[in-house]
Amino acid sequence: MNRKSLVVWCAVLACLSVAGMGVSGQEKKETAAAAQKIIHFGDLKWTAIIKGCEVAPVSGDSNGEGTPFVVRLRCADGAKIPAHWHPTDENVTVLKGTFLVGMGETFDEAKMQTMNVGNFVSMGKEMRHYAMSKGETIVQVHGAGPFKVNWVNPADVQPPDAPATAAASAKGKS
């Protein structure tokens, strides 16, 4: 093979290598795009958990062992979350409103720290804590499951209000 042919073959191989990398990169981009999932706020499914607070799953499985999850908690103005703890770390970011957080086994408003929009707190597993909202408040919680709430004193927990239709029908029967 002469020198000119060798140069041509090297150039062809180089072009094929570059084209192959482009195709491989394109496949990775398409795979990543297929894995992307946009969650619109209006599509969240809220479930009442205690008086004045609702939770909505955002991503992952909060019940799965060691699986990543994201949930949102929406609380009405003045809602109180009694002292509790989780078996895993809890990471909280305030998205809307003001969220007050206190540490310990007894709800004590005087010991609470104020968290405004954008603030973040990380609480280690089994750390006893409590919270309260000022204004409608939405926080995002993420971590690795299972995400369970263990109440320090279950008698402090106020059950969620009955749905409007159930309350209306119960009122009509009395």
PDB file of C-alpha atoms in Angstrom:
ATOM      1  CA  MET A   1       0.000   0.000   0.000  1.00  0.00           C
ATOM      2  CA  ASN A   2       1.422   3.362  -0.903  1.00  0.00           C
ATOM      3  CA  ARG A   3       1.605   6.336   1.368  1.00  0.00           C
ATOM      4  CA  LYS A   4      -1.306   8.148  -0.312  1.00  0.00           C
ATOM      5  CA  SER A   5      -3.658   5.143   0.175  1.00  0.00           C
ATOM      6  CA  LEU A   6      -2.619   4.820   3.796  1.00  0.00           C
ATOM      7  CA  VAL A   7      -3.462   8.496   4.450  1.00  0.00           C
ATOM      8  CA  VAL A   8      -6.885   8.076   2.773  1.00  0.00           C
ATOM      9  CA  TRP A   9      -7.671   4.961   4.861  1.00  0.00           C
ATOM     10  CA  CYS A  10      -6.643   6.716   8.054  1.00  0.00           C
ATOM     11  CA  ALA A  11      -8.858   9.680   7.177  1.00  0.00           C
ATOM     12  CA  VAL A  12     -11.825   7.348   6.461  1.00  0.00           C
ATOM     13  CA  LEU A  13     -11.324   5.517   9.783  1.00  0.00           C
ATOM     14  CA  ALA A  14     -11.099   8.799  11.668  1.00  0.00           C
ATOM     15  CA  CYS A  15     -14.363  10.014  10.068  1.00  0.00           C
ATOM     16  CA  LEU A  16     -16.113   6.744  10.928  1.00  0.00           C
ATOM     17  CA  SER A  17     -14.901   6.966  14.520  1.00  0.00           C
ATOM     18  CA  VAL A  18     -16.189  10.519  14.895  1.00  0.00           C
ATOM     19  CA  ALA A  19     -19.533   9.601  13.283  1.00  0.00           C
ATOM     20  CA  GLY A  20     -19.823   6.613  15.613  1.00  0.00           C
ATOM     21  CA  MET A  21     -19.288   8.816  18.663  1.00  0.00           C
ATOM     22  CA  GLY A  22     -21.980  11.181  17.411  1.00  0.00           C
ATOM     23  CA  VAL A  23     -24.484   8.338  17.046  1.00  0.00           C
ATOM     24  CA  SER A  24     -23.564   7.011  20.490  1.00  0.00           C
ATOM     25  CA  GLY A  25     -23.983  10.510  21.980  1.00  0.00           C
ATOM     26  CA  GLN A  26     -27.340  10.873  20.220  1.00  0.00           C
ATOM     27  CA  GLU A  27     -28.549   7.558  21.698  1.00  0.00           C
ATOM     28  CA  LYS A  28     -27.543   8.690  25.195  1.00  0.00           C
ATOM     29  CA  LYS A  29     -29.408  11.984  24.753  1.00  0.00           C
ATOM     30  CA  GLU A  30     -32.549  10.183  23.538  1.00  0.00           C
ATOM     31  CA  THR A  31     -32.373   7.710  26.454  1.00  0.00           C
ATOM     32  CA  ALA A  32     -31.960  10.563  28.942  1.00  0.00           C
ATOM     33  CA  ALA A  33     -34.887  12.430  27.367  1.00  0.00           C
ATOM     34  CA  ALA A  34     -37.063   9.327  27.624  1.00  0.00           C
ATOM     35  CA  ALA A  35     -36.184   9.068  31.351  1.00  0.00           C
ATOM     36  CA  GLN A  36     -37.071  12.730  31.950  1.00  0.00           C
ATOM     37  CA  LYS A  37     -40.456  13.182  33.599  1.00  0.00           C
ATOM     38  CA  ILE A  38     -41.938  16.612  34.198  1.00  0.00           C
ATOM     39  CA  ILE A  39     -44.392  16.839  37.076  1.00  0.00           C
ATOM     40  CA  HIS A  40     -46.795  19.775  36.910  1.00  0.00           C
ATOM     41  CA  PHE A  41     -47.986  21.214  40.210  1.00  0.00           C
ATOM     42  CA  GLY A  42     -51.623  20.900  39.141  1.00  0.00           C
ATOM     43  CA  ASP A  43     -51.177  17.160  38.559  1.00  0.00           C
ATOM     44  CA  LEU A  44     -50.088  16.369  42.119  1.00  0.00           C
ATOM     45  CA  LYS A  45     -52.474  14.085  44.033  1.00  0.00           C
ATOM     46  CA  TRP A  46     -52.872  15.474  47.557  1.00  0.00           C
ATOM     47  CA  THR A  47     -53.942  13.293  50.495  1.00  0.00           C
ATOM     48  CA  ALA A  48     -54.888  14.675  53.903  1.00  0.00           C
ATOM     49  CA  ILE A  49     -52.619  13.254  56.625  1.00  0.00           C
ATOM     50  CA  ILE A  50     -53.291  15.350  59.734  1.00  0.00           C
ATOM     51  CA  LYS A  51     -55.467  18.383  60.448  1.00  0.00           C
ATOM     52  CA  GLY A  52     -54.393  21.165  58.098  1.00  0.00           C
ATOM     53  CA  CYS A  53     -51.730  19.178  56.176  1.00  0.00           C
ATOM     54  CA  GLU A  54     -51.711  17.152  52.968  1.00  0.00           C
ATOM     55  CA  VAL A  55     -48.993  15.145  51.252  1.00  0.00           C
ATOM     56  CA  ALA A  56     -48.427  14.434  47.545  1.00  0.00           C
ATOM     57  CA  PRO A  57     -45.901  12.034  46.003  1.00  0.00           C
ATOM     58  CA  VAL A  58     -43.637  13.689  43.430  1.00  0.00           C
ATOM     59  CA  SER A  59     -41.033  11.084  42.515  1.00  0.00           C
ATOM     60  CA  GLY A  60     -39.847   7.644  43.565  1.00  0.00           C
ATOM     61  CA  ASP A  61     -41.291   5.320  46.167  1.00  0.00           C
ATOM     62  CA  SER A  62     -41.306   6.686  49.706  1.00  0.00           C
ATOM     63  CA  ASN A  63     -42.186   3.221  51.035  1.00  0.00           C
ATOM     64  CA  GLY A  64     -39.374   1.361  49.253  1.00  0.00           C
ATOM     65  CA  GLU A  65     -36.374   0.192  51.238  1.00  0.00           C
ATOM     66  CA  GLY A  66     -33.404   2.437  50.383  1.00  0.00           C
ATOM     67  CA  THR A  67     -35.120   3.938  47.314  1.00  0.00           C
ATOM     68  CA  PRO A  68     -34.935   7.672  46.634  1.00  0.00           C
ATOM     69  CA  PHE A  69     -38.175   9.631  46.910  1.00  0.00           C
ATOM     70  CA  VAL A  70     -39.560  13.158  46.767  1.00  0.00           C
ATOM     71  CA  VAL A  71     -42.856  14.202  48.374  1.00  0.00           C
ATOM     72  CA  ARG A  72     -44.454  17.565  49.037  1.00  0.00           C
ATOM     73  CA  LEU A  73     -46.253  18.627  52.171  1.00  0.00           C
ATOM     74  CA  ARG A  74     -48.850  21.393  51.969  1.00  0.00           C
ATOM     75  CA  CYS A  75     -50.082  22.918  55.234  1.00  0.00           C
ATOM     76  CA  ALA A  76     -52.710  25.544  55.948  1.00  0.00           C
ATOM     77  CA  ASP A  77     -51.878  28.634  57.969  1.00  0.00           C
ATOM     78  CA  GLY A  78     -51.273  27.694  61.597  1.00  0.00           C
ATOM     79  CA  ALA A  79     -51.167  23.932  61.024  1.00  0.00           C
ATOM     80  CA  LYS A  80     -49.121  22.152  63.663  1.00  0.00           C
ATOM     81  CA  ILE A  81     -47.165  18.955  63.122  1.00  0.00           C
ATOM     82  CA  PRO A  82     -46.629  17.279  66.505  1.00  0.00           C
ATOM     83  CA  ALA A  83     -43.285  15.863  67.627  1.00  0.00           C
ATOM     84  CA  HIS A  84     -42.248  12.858  65.574  1.00  0.00           C
ATOM     85  CA  TRP A  85     -39.268  11.044  64.075  1.00  0.00           C
ATOM     86  CA  HIS A  86     -38.351   9.036  60.991  1.00  0.00           C
ATOM     87  CA  PRO A  87     -36.245   5.878  60.628  1.00  0.00           C
ATOM     88  CA  THR A  88     -34.267   7.549  57.814  1.00  0.00           C
ATOM     89  CA  ASP A  89     -32.773  10.997  57.193  1.00  0.00           C
ATOM     90  CA  GLU A  90     -35.249  13.721  56.201  1.00  0.00           C
ATOM     91  CA  ASN A  91     -34.313  16.639  53.922  1.00  0.00           C
ATOM     92  CA  VAL A  92     -36.741  19.559  53.699  1.00  0.00           C
ATOM     93  CA  THR A  93     -36.786  22.600  51.394  1.00  0.00           C
ATOM     94  CA  VAL A  94     -39.386  25.372  51.780  1.00  0.00           C
ATOM     95  CA  LEU A  95     -41.078  26.125  48.450  1.00  0.00           C
ATOM     96  CA  LYS A  96     -43.851  28.460  49.647  1.00  0.00           C
ATOM     97  CA  GLY A  97     -44.774  30.207  52.880  1.00  0.00           C
ATOM     98  CA  THR A  98     -42.978  30.034  56.202  1.00  0.00           C
ATOM     99  CA  PHE A  99     -42.170  26.776  57.970  1.00  0.00           C
ATOM    100  CA  LEU A 100     -41.128  26.773  61.614  1.00  0.00           C
ATOM    101  CA  VAL A 101     -39.136  23.793  62.877  1.00  0.00           C
ATOM    102  CA  GLY A 102     -38.267  22.777  66.411  1.00  0.00           C
ATOM    103  CA  MET A 103     -36.211  19.928  67.817  1.00  0.00           C
ATOM    104  CA  GLY A 104     -37.265  17.798  70.754  1.00  0.00           C
ATOM    105  CA  GLU A 105     -40.040  15.552  71.990  1.00  0.00           C
ATOM    106  CA  THR A 106     -42.455  18.313  73.050  1.00  0.00           C
ATOM    107  CA  PHE A 107     -43.975  20.986  70.802  1.00  0.00           C
ATOM    108  CA  ASP A 108     -42.584  24.328  72.007  1.00  0.00           C
ATOM    109  CA  GLU A 109     -43.252  27.314  69.750  1.00  0.00           C
ATOM    110  CA  ALA A 110     -40.647  29.404  71.604  1.00  0.00           C
ATOM    111  CA  LYS A 111     -37.864  27.031  70.488  1.00  0.00           C
ATOM    112  CA  MET A 112     -38.810  26.952  66.797  1.00  0.00           C
ATOM    113  CA  GLN A 113     -36.583  28.295  64.044  1.00  0.00           C
ATOM    114  CA  THR A 114     -38.109  30.087  61.070  1.00  0.00           C
ATOM    115  CA  MET A 115     -37.496  28.743  57.587  1.00  0.00           C
ATOM    116  CA  ASN A 116     -38.457  30.950  54.629  1.00  0.00           C
ATOM    117  CA  VAL A 117     -38.727  30.119  50.929  1.00  0.00           C
ATOM    118  CA  GLY A 118     -35.543  28.489  49.694  1.00  0.00           C
ATOM    119  CA  ASN A 119     -34.320  27.461  53.151  1.00  0.00           C
ATOM    120  CA  PHE A 120     -33.227  23.850  53.659  1.00  0.00           C
ATOM    121  CA  VAL A 121     -32.903  21.646  56.732  1.00  0.00           C
ATOM    122  CA  SER A 122     -31.573  18.116  57.034  1.00  0.00           C
ATOM    123  CA  MET A 123     -32.585  16.044  60.033  1.00  0.00           C
ATOM    124  CA  GLY A 124     -30.808  12.814  60.835  1.00  0.00           C
ATOM    125  CA  LYS A 125     -32.706   9.591  61.292  1.00  0.00           C
ATOM    126  CA  GLU A 126     -34.565   9.264  64.581  1.00  0.00           C
ATOM    127  CA  MET A 127     -34.134  12.983  65.426  1.00  0.00           C
ATOM    128  CA  ARG A 128     -37.262  14.142  67.260  1.00  0.00           C
ATOM    129  CA  HIS A 129     -38.749  17.281  65.724  1.00  0.00           C
ATOM    130  CA  TYR A 130     -41.993  19.203  65.168  1.00  0.00           C
ATOM    131  CA  ALA A 131     -43.192  21.972  62.859  1.00  0.00           C
ATOM    132  CA  MET A 132     -45.771  24.670  62.194  1.00  0.00           C
ATOM    133  CA  SER A 133     -46.758  26.714  59.157  1.00  0.00           C
ATOM    134  CA  LYS A 134     -47.376  30.443  58.775  1.00  0.00           C
ATOM    135  CA  GLY A 135     -49.532  31.159  55.763  1.00  0.00           C
ATOM    136  CA  GLU A 136     -50.179  28.377  53.283  1.00  0.00           C
ATOM    137  CA  THR A 137     -46.867  26.543  53.245  1.00  0.00           C
ATOM    138  CA  ILE A 138     -45.450  23.965  50.872  1.00  0.00           C
ATOM    139  CA  VAL A 139     -42.266  22.069  51.641  1.00  0.00           C
ATOM    140  CA  GLN A 140     -40.507  19.448  49.585  1.00  0.00           C
ATOM    141  CA  VAL A 141     -39.129  16.417  51.416  1.00  0.00           C
ATOM    142  CA  HIS A 142     -36.596  14.068  49.882  1.00  0.00           C
ATOM    143  CA  GLY A 143     -34.551  11.170  51.095  1.00  0.00           C
ATOM    144  CA  ALA A 144     -34.273   7.397  50.851  1.00  0.00           C
ATOM    145  CA  GLY A 145     -37.177   5.230  51.961  1.00  0.00           C
ATOM    146  CA  PRO A 146     -38.885   3.974  53.778  1.00  0.00           C
ATOM    147  CA  PHE A 147     -40.294   7.334  54.840  1.00  0.00           C
ATOM    148  CA  LYS A 148     -42.377   6.648  57.928  1.00  0.00           C
ATOM    149  CA  VAL A 149     -43.688   9.016  60.580  1.00  0.00           C
ATOM    150  CA  ASN A 150     -43.447   7.820  64.175  1.00  0.00           C
ATOM    151  CA  TRP A 151     -45.371  10.112  66.531  1.00  0.00           C
ATOM    152  CA  VAL A 152     -43.743  10.768  69.917  1.00  0.00           C
ATOM    153  CA  ASN A 153     -47.214  11.085  71.478  1.00  0.00           C
ATOM    154  CA  PRO A 154     -49.949   9.815  69.131  1.00  0.00           C
ATOM    155  CA  ALA A 155     -52.608  11.570  71.273  1.00  0.00           C
ATOM    156  CA  ASP A 156     -51.190  14.928  70.039  1.00  0.00           C
ATOM    157  CA  VAL A 157     -52.094  14.112  66.419  1.00  0.00           C
ATOM    158  CA  GLN A 158     -55.299  15.690  65.157  1.00  0.00           C
ATOM    159  CA  PRO A 159     -56.874  13.630  62.362  1.00  0.00           C
ATOM    160  CA  PRO A 160     -57.576  15.384  59.065  1.00  0.00           C
ATOM    161  CA  ASP A 161     -60.904  17.116  58.597  1.00  0.00           C
ATOM    162  CA  ALA A 162     -63.557  14.965  56.971  1.00  0.00           C
ATOM    163  CA  PRO A 163     -64.020  15.623  53.231  1.00  0.00           C
ATOM    164  CA  ALA A 164     -66.730  18.231  52.551  1.00  0.00           C
ATOM    165  CA  THR A 165     -69.137  15.696  50.978  1.00  0.00           C
ATOM    166  CA  ALA A 166     -68.860  13.294  53.927  1.00  0.00           C
ATOM    167  CA  ALA A 167     -69.287  16.111  56.434  1.00  0.00           C
ATOM    168  CA  ALA A 168     -72.340  17.452  54.585  1.00  0.00           C
ATOM    169  CA  SER A 169     -74.005  14.028  54.389  1.00  0.00           C
ATOM    170  CA  ALA A 170     -73.283  13.357  58.084  1.00  0.00           C
ATOM    171  CA  LYS A 171     -74.804  16.746  58.958  1.00  0.00           C
ATOM    172  CA  GLY A 172     -77.946  15.947  56.977  1.00  0.00           C
ATOM    173  CA  LYS A 173     -78.446  12.642  58.886  1.00  0.00           C
ATOM    174  CA  SER A 174     -78.479  14.232  62.358  1.00  0.00           C
TER     175      SER A 174
END
